Amino acid sequence: MTNADLLLGCHLSIGKGFAGAIDAAEALGINALQIFSHNARSWKIRSIPAETAALFQRRREASTIRYIVIHTMYLINLASPEEAIYRRSIDSLRAETVAAGILGIDYINTHIGSHKGSSIKTGIARAVAALDEVIASPEFHNYNNVRILLENTAGTGTTIGTTFSELGRIINSLDDSSRVGICFDSCHGFAAGYELRTATGLNQTLEELDELVGIERLQLIHLNDSRYPLAARRDRHQHIGQGEIGEQGFRLLVNDHRLRHLPFILETPKEIDGKPHADQINLQTIRRLRTNR
Ligand code: ZN
Ligand code: MN
Ligand code: MN
């Protein structure tokens, strides 16, 4: 048996519907999946009809998919100093909670946002208040299967969540953090300065994560190679093994005893040499790097 315990998948489009994403996942032979709940570049959230949700849940149950996460819309900024955007962001995260609840999806992964020059301290305080409000909302209470994952960022501009210190400060300041975890994106982490290419580097990275956030909070890994070097603070995903992290970094990541049970989701480019089968190739690379135990 090869890699029976490997939870591996990628971000797939819902262009052919929610159930269509399951079809696409099965065609790729993956057992984990990330989707948007709607167009990620728009504020508009249409409520999901009960029949759509039922169809999706039936399709999922009949499938080999064992893990699904919703990535929230890109416009959300929980640290925004602008009141209108801040409000919209809180409402959107509540709406994403509803989408996940209706679809029977247990995780929503979100970026925290940017302080836009107001300061990291102010941005963190805003994000904490925003998350407190979402967590105290009736939606989050009603759909009590849903958990929020905060994703680390590459550190471009004024984004919040670049370091484990920032993520830890946010989580430790929440009124109730029992349904909050983190997602570690390898491209973002590497771009933020976390060494992943050596056993020593990865070990230091995970020890810092454990100290400042708690390793049990780490519940999802985004596997992306990085176009730019260590600490470049630039967020450009590259095919696995073809970027600055390289195959050795991913071999360490997917086999580490602290990580190997977690879901691994690829967000790598969809095209390779102008052809659209990049997911198959990147999935194959990860399967090859994973050793059986
Ligand atoms: Zn993301
Ligand atoms: Mn990511
Ligand atoms: Mn990214």
Short mmCIF file of N, CA, C and O in Angstrom, two decimals, residues 47-111:
data_model
loop_
_atom_site.label_atom_id
_atom_site.label_comp_id
_atom_site.label_asym_id
_atom_site.label_seq_id
_atom_site.Cartn_x
_atom_site.Cartn_y
_atom_site.Cartn_z
N SER A 47 -26.61 33.32 -1.60
CA SER A 47 -26.79 32.20 -0.69
C SER A 47 -26.90 30.91 -1.50
O SER A 47 -27.39 30.91 -2.64
N ILE A 48 -26.42 29.83 -0.93
CA ILE A 48 -26.37 28.56 -1.64
C ILE A 48 -27.70 27.83 -1.45
O ILE A 48 -28.10 27.57 -0.32
N PRO A 49 -28.41 27.53 -2.55
CA PRO A 49 -29.70 26.85 -2.44
C PRO A 49 -29.56 25.49 -1.74
O PRO A 49 -28.54 24.81 -1.93
N ALA A 50 -30.58 25.12 -0.99
CA ALA A 50 -30.56 23.85 -0.24
C ALA A 50 -30.32 22.66 -1.16
O ALA A 50 -29.58 21.73 -0.81
N GLU A 51 -30.92 22.70 -2.38
CA GLU A 51 -30.75 21.55 -3.30
C GLU A 51 -29.30 21.43 -3.74
O GLU A 51 -28.76 20.32 -3.87
N THR A 52 -28.66 22.59 -4.01
CA THR A 52 -27.25 22.58 -4.40
C THR A 52 -26.40 21.96 -3.30
O THR A 52 -25.52 21.12 -3.56
N ALA A 53 -26.68 22.37 -2.07
CA ALA A 53 -25.92 21.86 -0.93
C ALA A 53 -26.14 20.36 -0.75
O ALA A 53 -25.19 19.61 -0.49
N ALA A 54 -27.39 19.93 -0.92
CA ALA A 54 -27.71 18.51 -0.74
C ALA A 54 -27.03 17.67 -1.81
O ALA A 54 -26.45 16.61 -1.53
N LEU A 55 -27.07 18.16 -3.06
CA LEU A 55 -26.41 17.46 -4.17
C LEU A 55 -24.91 17.33 -3.89
O LEU A 55 -24.32 16.26 -4.04
N PHE A 56 -24.33 18.44 -3.43
CA PHE A 56 -22.89 18.44 -3.13
C PHE A 56 -22.57 17.43 -2.03
O PHE A 56 -21.63 16.65 -2.14
N GLN A 57 -23.36 17.44 -0.98
CA GLN A 57 -23.08 16.55 0.15
C GLN A 57 -23.24 15.08 -0.24
O GLN A 57 -22.45 14.23 0.19
N ARG A 58 -24.24 14.78 -1.07
CA ARG A 58 -24.40 13.40 -1.54
C ARG A 58 -23.22 12.98 -2.40
O ARG A 58 -22.66 11.89 -2.25
N ARG A 59 -22.84 13.89 -3.30
CA ARG A 59 -21.72 13.60 -4.20
C ARG A 59 -20.43 13.38 -3.40
O ARG A 59 -19.64 12.50 -3.69
N ARG A 60 -20.26 14.20 -2.37
CA ARG A 60 -19.07 14.09 -1.54
C ARG A 60 -19.04 12.75 -0.78
O ARG A 60 -18.01 12.09 -0.70
N GLU A 61 -20.18 12.39 -0.22
CA GLU A 61 -20.23 11.16 0.57
C GLU A 61 -19.94 9.92 -0.28
O GLU A 61 -19.38 8.94 0.21
N ALA A 62 -20.34 10.01 -1.55
CA ALA A 62 -20.11 8.87 -2.45
C ALA A 62 -18.70 8.90 -3.05
O ALA A 62 -18.34 8.06 -3.86
N SER A 63 -17.91 9.88 -2.64
CA SER A 63 -16.58 10.06 -3.25
C SER A 63 -15.48 9.60 -2.29
O SER A 63 -15.74 9.18 -1.18
N THR A 64 -14.25 9.72 -2.76
CA THR A 64 -13.09 9.34 -1.94
C THR A 64 -12.52 10.54 -1.20
O THR A 64 -11.47 10.44 -0.55
N ILE A 65 -13.21 11.69 -1.30
CA ILE A 65 -12.71 12.91 -0.67
C ILE A 65 -12.87 12.83 0.85
O ILE A 65 -13.96 12.57 1.35
N ARG A 66 -11.77 13.07 1.56
CA ARG A 66 -11.82 12.98 3.02
C ARG A 66 -11.66 14.32 3.70
O ARG A 66 -11.87 14.46 4.91
N TYR A 67 -11.24 15.34 2.95
CA TYR A 67 -10.99 16.65 3.57
C TYR A 67 -11.34 17.74 2.56
O TYR A 67 -10.92 17.69 1.41
N ILE A 68 -12.12 18.74 3.02
CA ILE A 68 -12.41 19.91 2.17
C ILE A 68 -12.28 21.18 3.01
O ILE A 68 -12.67 21.21 4.18
N VAL A 69 -11.68 22.18 2.41
CA VAL A 69 -11.58 23.49 3.05
C VAL A 69 -12.04 24.56 2.06
O VAL A 69 -11.80 24.45 0.85
N ILE A 70 -12.74 25.56 2.57
CA ILE A 70 -13.10 26.73 1.76
C ILE A 70 -12.04 27.80 1.97
O ILE A 70 -11.70 28.13 3.12
N HIS A 71 -11.49 28.32 0.88
CA HIS A 71 -10.62 29.50 0.98
C HIS A 71 -11.52 30.72 0.85
O HIS A 71 -12.28 30.83 -0.11
N THR A 72 -11.43 31.64 1.79
CA THR A 72 -12.32 32.81 1.74
C THR A 72 -11.93 33.74 0.60
O THR A 72 -10.83 33.65 0.05
N MET A 73 -12.82 34.66 0.27
CA MET A 73 -12.60 35.62 -0.80
C MET A 73 -11.36 36.48 -0.50
O MET A 73 -11.01 36.73 0.65
N TYR A 74 -10.69 36.91 -1.58
CA TYR A 74 -9.45 37.67 -1.43
C TYR A 74 -9.67 39.08 -0.88
O TYR A 74 -8.75 39.70 -0.38
N LEU A 75 -10.90 39.60 -0.97
CA LEU A 75 -11.12 41.00 -0.59
C LEU A 75 -11.17 41.21 0.92
O LEU A 75 -11.03 42.34 1.40
N ILE A 76 -11.37 40.15 1.66
CA ILE A 76 -11.49 40.27 3.12
C ILE A 76 -10.24 40.91 3.72
O ILE A 76 -9.12 40.49 3.46
N ASN A 77 -10.46 41.97 4.49
CA ASN A 77 -9.36 42.59 5.24
C ASN A 77 -9.82 42.87 6.67
O ASN A 77 -10.43 43.89 6.96
N LEU A 78 -9.51 41.93 7.55
CA LEU A 78 -9.95 42.01 8.95
C LEU A 78 -9.12 43.01 9.74
O LEU A 78 -9.43 43.29 10.90
N ALA A 79 -8.07 43.55 9.12
CA ALA A 79 -7.21 44.52 9.81
C ALA A 79 -7.36 45.91 9.22
O ALA A 79 -6.64 46.84 9.59
N SER A 80 -8.33 46.09 8.31
CA SER A 80 -8.46 47.36 7.60
C SER A 80 -8.78 48.53 8.53
O SER A 80 -9.65 48.43 9.39
N PRO A 81 -8.06 49.66 8.34
CA PRO A 81 -8.40 50.86 9.10
C PRO A 81 -9.63 51.57 8.53
O PRO A 81 -10.15 52.49 9.16
N GLU A 82 -10.07 51.15 7.34
CA GLU A 82 -11.25 51.79 6.73
C GLU A 82 -12.52 51.08 7.20
O GLU A 82 -12.69 49.88 6.95
N GLU A 83 -13.39 51.84 7.79
CA GLU A 83 -14.57 51.26 8.43
C GLU A 83 -15.44 50.43 7.47
O GLU A 83 -15.90 49.35 7.82
N ALA A 84 -15.67 50.97 6.26
CA ALA A 84 -16.58 50.28 5.33
C ALA A 84 -16.02 48.91 4.93
O ALA A 84 -16.74 47.91 4.91
N ILE A 85 -14.72 48.88 4.63
CA ILE A 85 -14.09 47.62 4.22
C ILE A 85 -14.03 46.64 5.40
O ILE A 85 -14.28 45.44 5.25
N TYR A 86 -13.74 47.20 6.56
CA TYR A 86 -13.67 46.39 7.78
C TYR A 86 -15.01 45.69 8.04
O TYR A 86 -15.08 44.49 8.27
N ARG A 87 -16.09 46.48 7.96
CA ARG A 87 -17.45 45.96 8.17
C ARG A 87 -17.77 44.85 7.16
O ARG A 87 -18.27 43.79 7.49
N ARG A 88 -17.49 45.17 5.89
CA ARG A 88 -17.76 44.20 4.82
C ARG A 88 -16.98 42.92 5.03
O ARG A 88 -17.46 41.83 4.72
N SER A 89 -15.79 43.05 5.55
CA SER A 89 -14.93 41.88 5.77
C SER A 89 -15.51 40.98 6.85
O SER A 89 -15.54 39.75 6.72
N ILE A 90 -15.98 41.59 7.93
CA ILE A 90 -16.59 40.82 9.02
C ILE A 90 -17.85 40.11 8.51
O ILE A 90 -18.04 38.91 8.73
N ASP A 91 -18.69 40.86 7.78
CA ASP A 91 -19.92 40.26 7.24
C ASP A 91 -19.59 39.13 6.27
O ASP A 91 -20.29 38.12 6.22
N SER A 92 -18.54 39.32 5.48
CA SER A 92 -18.17 38.29 4.50
C SER A 92 -17.68 37.03 5.19
O SER A 92 -17.98 35.92 4.75
N LEU A 93 -16.91 37.19 6.27
CA LEU A 93 -16.43 36.01 6.98
C LEU A 93 -17.60 35.27 7.63
O LEU A 93 -17.64 34.04 7.67
N ARG A 94 -18.60 36.03 8.09
CA ARG A 94 -19.82 35.39 8.61
C ARG A 94 -20.53 34.63 7.48
O ARG A 94 -21.01 33.51 7.68
N ALA A 95 -20.57 35.25 6.29
CA ALA A 95 -21.21 34.59 5.14
C ALA A 95 -20.44 33.34 4.70
O ALA A 95 -21.04 32.34 4.29
N GLU A 96 -19.13 33.38 4.79
CA GLU A 96 -18.32 32.20 4.46
C GLU A 96 -18.60 31.07 5.47
O GLU A 96 -18.59 29.89 5.11
N THR A 97 -18.84 31.47 6.71
CA THR A 97 -19.19 30.48 7.74
C THR A 97 -20.50 29.79 7.37
O THR A 97 -20.62 28.56 7.48
N VAL A 98 -21.46 30.58 6.89
CA VAL A 98 -22.75 30.02 6.48
C VAL A 98 -22.56 29.08 5.28
O VAL A 98 -23.10 27.96 5.26
N ALA A 99 -21.76 29.53 4.30
CA ALA A 99 -21.51 28.69 3.11
C ALA A 99 -20.92 27.35 3.53
O ALA A 99 -21.37 26.29 3.09
N ALA A 100 -19.92 27.41 4.41
CA ALA A 100 -19.29 26.17 4.88
C ALA A 100 -20.30 25.31 5.62
O ALA A 100 -20.39 24.09 5.41
N GLY A 101 -21.08 25.94 6.48
CA GLY A 101 -22.06 25.20 7.28
C GLY A 101 -23.08 24.50 6.40
O GLY A 101 -23.36 23.31 6.58
N ILE A 102 -23.60 25.22 5.41
CA ILE A 102 -24.61 24.65 4.51
C ILE A 102 -24.04 23.50 3.68
O ILE A 102 -24.70 22.49 3.46
N LEU A 103 -22.78 23.66 3.27
CA LEU A 103 -22.16 22.63 2.43
C LEU A 103 -21.59 21.47 3.26
O LEU A 103 -21.14 20.47 2.71
N GLY A 104 -21.59 21.64 4.58
CA GLY A 104 -21.04 20.58 5.44
C GLY A 104 -19.53 20.53 5.39
O GLY A 104 -18.91 19.48 5.56
N ILE A 105 -18.91 21.69 5.14
CA ILE A 105 -17.45 21.79 5.08
C ILE A 105 -16.95 22.31 6.44
O ILE A 105 -17.51 23.25 6.99
N ASP A 106 -15.91 21.66 6.96
CA ASP A 106 -15.51 21.95 8.34
C ASP A 106 -14.52 23.10 8.51
O ASP A 106 -14.32 23.58 9.62
N TYR A 107 -13.87 23.51 7.43
CA TYR A 107 -12.81 24.52 7.58
C TYR A 107 -12.97 25.67 6.62
O TYR A 107 -13.27 25.46 5.44
N ILE A 108 -12.75 26.90 7.13
CA ILE A 108 -12.57 28.04 6.24
C ILE A 108 -11.19 28.63 6.51
O ILE A 108 -10.82 28.88 7.65
N ASN A 109 -10.43 28.77 5.42
CA ASN A 109 -9.08 29.30 5.50
C ASN A 109 -9.12 30.76 5.05
O ASN A 109 -9.65 31.06 3.99
N THR A 110 -8.55 31.65 5.86
CA THR A 110 -8.61 33.06 5.47
C THR A 110 -7.28 33.76 5.68
O THR A 110 -6.50 33.40 6.56
N HIS A 111 -7.03 34.77 4.83
CA HIS A 111 -5.93 35.69 5.09
C HIS A 111 -6.45 36.68 6.12
O HIS A 111 -7.65 36.94 6.18
#
